[in-house]
């Protein structure tokens, strides 16, 4: 089973992301791309991180991540805010959908320029300085 690299939820115009680290229980909590909470270590039981959503007044919340079961299922991540419990869905590894670009054509936007540079490099490498 592939390891889940992050959990993400948009709440009241703010981005909340939870990223488990490489170690078993290292966890980062990000709000709007900034690290606001961090847990390091290998504690038993669910991991709990507390932070605040920016605003006037700031809104405190907590995030809990249950440890993975021995069967290897995906851990459950939940956000507790304003008396509600929201499930934070896992996001597949890789760049976000907005960062993915359309595939380039065979030439690509820099294809001809690269071809000319490669040709010049080959000629210089092989001692053919005259074109």
Coordinates of N, CA and C in Angstrom, one line a residue:
X1 N 0.8 -1.2 0.0 CA 0.0 0.0 0.0 C 0.9 1.2 0.0
X2 N 0.5 2.2 -0.8 CA 1.3 3.5 -0.9 C 1.0 4.3 0.4
X3 N 2.0 4.9 0.9 CA 1.9 5.7 2.1 C 1.3 7.1 1.7
X4 N 0.3 7.5 2.5 CA -0.3 8.8 2.3 C 0.6 9.9 2.8
X5 N 0.8 10.9 1.9 CA 1.8 11.9 2.3 C 1.2 13.2 2.9
X6 N -0.1 13.4 2.7 CA -0.7 14.5 3.3 C -2.2 14.4 3.3
X7 N -2.8 15.3 4.2 CA -4.2 15.5 4.3 C -4.5 16.9 4.0
X8 N -5.6 17.3 3.4 CA -5.9 18.7 3.1 C -7.4 19.0 3.2
X9 N -7.7 20.2 3.7 CA -9.1 20.6 3.8 C -9.1 22.2 3.7
X10 N -10.0 22.7 2.9 CA -10.2 24.2 2.9 C -11.4 24.5 3.8
X11 N -11.1 25.4 4.7 CA -12.1 25.8 5.7 C -12.2 27.3 5.9
X12 N -13.3 27.9 5.6 CA -13.5 29.4 5.7 C -12.5 30.2 5.0
X13 N -12.1 29.8 3.8 CA -11.1 30.5 3.1 C -9.7 30.3 3.4
X14 N -9.4 29.3 4.3 CA -8.1 29.0 4.7 C -7.8 27.5 4.3
X15 N -6.5 27.3 4.0 CA -6.0 26.0 3.6 C -5.4 25.3 4.9
X16 N -5.9 24.1 5.2 CA -5.3 23.4 6.3 C -4.8 22.1 5.8
X17 N -3.5 21.9 6.0 CA -2.8 20.7 5.5 C -2.0 20.0 6.6
X18 N -2.1 18.7 6.7 CA -1.4 17.9 7.6 C -0.5 17.0 6.9
X19 N 0.8 17.0 7.2 CA 1.8 16.2 6.5 C 2.6 15.3 7.5
X20 N 2.3 14.0 7.4 CA 3.1 13.1 8.2 C 4.5 13.1 7.6
X21 N 5.5 13.0 8.5 CA 6.9 13.0 8.0 C 7.4 11.7 7.7
X22 N 8.7 11.6 7.5 CA 9.4 10.3 7.1 C 9.4 9.4 8.3
X23 N 9.6 9.9 9.5 CA 9.6 9.1 10.7 C 8.1 8.7 11.0
X24 N 7.9 7.7 11.8 CA 6.6 7.2 12.0 C 5.6 8.2 12.6
X25 N 6.0 9.0 13.5 CA 5.1 9.9 14.1 C 5.5 11.4 14.0
X26 N 6.3 11.8 13.1 CA 6.6 13.2 12.9 C 5.5 13.8 12.0
X27 N 4.9 14.9 12.5 CA 3.7 15.4 11.8 C 3.8 16.9 11.8
X28 N 3.5 17.5 10.6 CA 3.5 19.0 10.4 C 2.0 19.4 10.2
X29 N 1.6 20.5 10.8 CA 0.3 21.1 10.5 C 0.6 22.5 9.9
X30 N 0.0 22.7 8.7 CA 0.2 23.9 8.0 C -1.2 24.6 7.8
X31 N -1.2 25.9 8.0 CA -2.4 26.8 7.7 C -1.9 27.8 6.7
X32 N -2.6 27.8 5.5 CA -2.2 28.7 4.4 C -0.8 28.6 4.1
X33 N -0.2 27.4 4.1 CA 1.1 27.1 3.7 C 2.2 27.4 4.7
X34 N 1.8 27.8 5.9 CA 2.8 28.1 6.9 C 2.7 27.1 8.1
X35 N 3.8 26.6 8.5 CA 3.8 25.6 9.6 C 3.4 26.3 10.9
X36 N 2.3 25.8 11.5 CA 1.8 26.3 12.7 C 1.8 25.3 13.9
X37 N 2.1 24.0 13.5 CA 2.2 23.0 14.5 C 3.1 21.9 14.1
X38 N 3.8 21.3 15.0 CA 4.7 20.2 14.7 C 4.8 19.2 15.9
X39 N 4.8 18.0 15.5 CA 4.9 16.9 16.6 C 6.0 16.0 16.2
X40 N 6.9 15.7 17.1 CA 8.0 14.8 16.8 C 8.0 13.8 17.8
X41 N 8.3 12.6 17.4 CA 8.4 11.5 18.3 C 7.5 10.3 18.0
X42 N 7.7 9.3 18.8 CA 6.9 8.1 18.5 C 6.0 7.8 19.7
X43 N 4.9 8.6 19.8 CA 4.0 8.4 20.9 C 2.9 7.4 20.5
X44 N 2.4 6.7 21.5 CA 1.3 5.8 21.3 C 0.0 6.5 21.2
X45 N -1.0 6.0 20.5 CA -2.3 6.6 20.5 C -2.4 7.7 19.4
X46 N -3.5 8.4 19.3 CA -3.7 9.4 18.3 C -2.8 10.6 18.6
X47 N -2.3 11.2 17.5 CA -1.5 12.4 17.5 C -2.5 13.6 17.5
X48 N -2.2 14.6 18.4 CA -3.1 15.8 18.5 C -2.2 17.0 18.3
X49 N -2.7 17.9 17.4 CA -2.0 19.1 17.2 C -3.0 20.2 17.3
X50 N -2.6 21.3 17.9 CA -3.5 22.5 18.1 C -2.9 23.7 17.3
X51 N -3.9 24.5 16.8 CA -3.5 25.7 16.1 C -4.7 26.7 16.0
X52 N -4.5 27.8 15.3 CA -5.6 28.7 15.1 C -5.7 29.1 13.7
X53 N -7.0 29.3 13.2 CA -7.2 29.9 11.9 C -7.1 31.4 12.1
X54 N -6.4 32.1 11.1 CA -6.2 33.5 11.3 C -7.6 34.2 11.1
X55 N -7.7 35.3 11.7 CA -8.9 36.1 11.6 C -9.0 37.0 12.8
X56 N -10.1 37.7 12.9 CA -10.4 38.6 14.0 C -11.7 38.2 14.7
X57 N -11.7 37.5 15.7 CA -10.6 36.9 16.5 C -10.2 35.6 15.9
X58 N -9.0 35.1 16.2 CA -8.5 33.9 15.7 C -9.4 32.7 16.2
X59 N -9.5 31.7 15.4 CA -10.4 30.6 15.8 C -9.5 29.3 16.0
X60 N -9.5 28.9 17.3 CA -8.6 27.7 17.6 C -9.3 26.4 17.1
X61 N -8.4 25.5 16.8 CA -8.9 24.2 16.3 C -7.8 23.2 16.7
X62 N -8.2 21.9 16.7 CA -7.2 20.8 16.9 C -7.4 19.8 15.8
X63 N -6.3 19.1 15.5 CA -6.3 18.1 14.5 C -5.9 16.8 15.1
X64 N -6.6 15.7 14.9 CA -6.2 14.4 15.5 C -5.9 13.4 14.3
X65 N -4.9 12.6 14.5 CA -4.6 11.6 13.5 C -4.4 10.3 14.2
X66 N -5.3 9.4 13.9 CA -5.3 8.1 14.5 C -4.1 7.3 13.9
X67 N -3.4 6.5 14.8 CA -2.3 5.7 14.2 C -2.8 4.7 13.2
X68 N -2.0 4.3 12.2 CA -2.4 3.3 11.3 C -2.6 2.0 11.9
X69 N -3.6 1.2 11.4 CA -3.9 -0.1 12.0 C -2.8 -1.1 11.5
X70 N -2.7 -2.2 12.2 CA -1.7 -3.2 11.8 C -1.9 -3.7 10.4
X71 N -3.2 -3.6 9.9 CA -3.5 -4.1 8.6 C -3.0 -3.2 7.5
X72 N -2.6 -2.0 7.9 CA -2.0 -1.1 6.9 C -3.0 -0.1 6.3
X73 N -4.2 0.0 6.9 CA -5.1 1.0 6.4 C -4.7 2.4 6.6
X74 N -5.3 3.3 5.8 CA -4.9 4.7 5.9 C -5.4 5.3 7.2
X75 N -4.5 6.0 7.9 CA -4.9 6.7 9.2 C -6.0 7.7 9.0
X76 N -6.9 7.9 10.0 CA -8.0 8.8 9.9 C -7.5 10.1 10.5
X77 N -7.8 11.2 9.8 CA -7.4 12.6 10.2 C -8.7 13.4 10.4
X78 N -8.9 14.0 11.6 CA -10.1 14.8 11.8 C -9.7 16.2 12.4
X79 N -10.5 17.2 12.0 CA -10.3 18.5 12.5 C -11.5 18.9 13.4
X80 N -11.2 19.4 14.6 CA -12.2 19.7 15.6 C -12.2 21.3 15.7
X81 N -13.3 21.9 15.2 CA -13.4 23.3 15.2 C -14.9 23.7 15.5
X82 N -15.1 24.7 16.3 CA -16.4 25.3 16.6 C -17.4 24.2 17.0
X83 N -17.0 23.2 17.7 CA -17.9 22.1 18.2 C -18.2 21.1 17.1
X84 N -17.6 21.2 15.9 CA -17.8 20.3 14.8 C -16.6 19.4 14.7
X85 N -16.8 18.2 14.2 CA -15.7 17.3 13.8 C -15.8 17.1 12.3
X86 N -14.7 17.5 11.6 CA -14.7 17.4 10.2 C -13.6 16.4 9.8
X87 N -13.9 15.5 8.9 CA -12.9 14.5 8.4 C -12.0 15.3 7.4
X88 N -10.7 15.1 7.6 CA -9.8 15.7 6.6 C -9.4 14.7 5.6
X89 N -9.7 14.8 4.4 CA -9.5 13.7 3.4 C -8.0 13.6 3.0
X90 N -7.5 12.4 2.8 CA -6.2 12.2 2.3 C -6.0 12.7 0.9
X91 N -4.9 13.2 0.5 CA -4.5 13.7 -0.8 C -3.5 12.8 -1.4
X92 N -3.7 12.3 -2.6 CA -2.6 11.4 -3.2 C -1.3 12.1 -3.3
X93 N -0.2 11.4 -3.2 CA 1.1 12.0 -3.4 C 1.3 12.6 -4.8
X94 N 2.1 13.6 -4.9 CA 2.3 14.3 -6.1 C 1.9 15.7 -6.1
X95 N 2.2 16.5 -7.1 CA 1.8 17.9 -7.1 C 0.3 18.1 -7.1
X96 N -0.2 19.2 -6.6 CA -1.6 19.5 -6.6 C -2.1 19.6 -8.0
X97 N -3.3 19.4 -8.3 CA -3.9 19.5 -9.6 C -3.6 20.8 -10.3
X98 N -3.6 21.9 -9.5 CA -3.3 23.2 -10.1 C -1.9 23.4 -10.6
X99 N -0.9 22.6 -10.1 CA 0.5 22.7 -10.5 C 0.8 21.8 -11.7
X100 N -0.1 20.9 -12.1 CA 0.1 20.1 -13.2 C -0.1 20.9 -14.5
X101 N 0.8 20.7 -15.4 CA 0.7 21.5 -16.7 C 0.3 20.5 -17.8
X102 N -0.2 21.1 -18.8 CA -0.6 20.3 -20.0 C 0.7 19.7 -20.6
X103 N 0.6 18.5 -21.1 CA 1.8 17.9 -21.7 C 2.3 18.7 -22.9
X104 N 3.6 18.8 -23.0 CA 4.2 19.5 -24.1 C 4.1 18.7 -25.4
X105 N 4.2 19.4 -26.5 CA 4.2 18.7 -27.8 C 5.6 18.1 -27.9
X106 N 5.9 17.4 -29.0 CA 7.2 16.7 -29.2 C 8.3 17.8 -29.3
X107 N 8.0 18.9 -29.9 CA 9.0 20.0 -29.9 C 9.0 20.8 -28.6
X108 N 7.9 21.0 -28.0 CA 7.8 21.8 -26.8 C 8.1 23.2 -27.1
X109 N 7.9 24.1 -26.1 CA 8.1 25.5 -26.4 C 9.6 25.8 -26.6
X110 N 10.5 25.0 -26.1 CA 11.9 25.2 -26.3 C 12.6 24.2 -27.1
X111 N 11.8 23.4 -27.8 CA 12.4 22.3 -28.6 C 13.4 22.7 -29.7
X112 N 13.0 23.7 -30.5 CA 14.0 24.1 -31.6 C 15.2 24.7 -31.0
X113 N 15.1 25.5 -29.9 CA 16.3 26.1 -29.3 C 17.2 25.0 -28.7
X114 N 16.6 24.0 -28.1 CA 17.4 22.9 -27.6 C 18.2 22.2 -28.7
X115 N 17.5 22.0 -29.8 CA 18.1 21.3 -31.0 C 19.3 22.0 -31.5
X116 N 19.2 23.4 -31.6 CA 20.3 24.2 -32.0 C 21.5 24.1 -31.0
X117 N 21.2 24.2 -29.8 CA 22.3 24.1 -28.7 C 23.0 22.7 -28.8
X118 N 22.2 21.7 -28.9 CA 22.8 20.3 -29.0 C 23.7 20.2 -30.2
X119 N 23.2 20.7 -31.4 CA 24.0 20.7 -32.6 C 25.3 21.4 -32.4
X120 N 25.3 22.6 -31.8 CA 26.5 23.4 -31.6 C 27.4 22.7 -30.6
X121 N 26.9 22.1 -29.6 CA 27.7 21.3 -28.6 C 28.4 20.2 -29.3
X122 N 27.7 19.4 -30.1 CA 28.3 18.3 -30.8 C 29.4 18.7 -31.7
X123 N 29.2 19.8 -32.4 CA 30.3 20.3 -33.3 C 31.5 20.7 -32.6
X124 N 31.3 21.4 -31.5 CA 32.4 21.9 -30.7 C 33.1 20.7 -30.0
X125 N 32.4 19.7 -29.6 CA 33.0 18.5 -28.9 C 33.9 17.7 -29.9
X126 N 33.5 17.7 -31.1 CA 34.2 16.9 -32.1 C 35.2 17.6 -32.9
X127 N 35.5 18.9 -32.5 CA 36.6 19.6 -33.1 C 36.1 20.3 -34.4
X128 N 34.9 20.4 -34.7 CA 34.5 21.0 -35.9 C 34.0 22.4 -35.6
X129 N 35.0 23.3 -35.4 CA 34.7 24.7 -35.0 C 34.1 25.5 -36.1
X130 N 34.3 25.1 -37.3 CA 33.8 25.9 -38.4 C 32.4 25.3 -38.8
X131 N 31.5 26.2 -39.0 CA 30.1 25.7 -39.4 C 30.0 25.8 -40.9

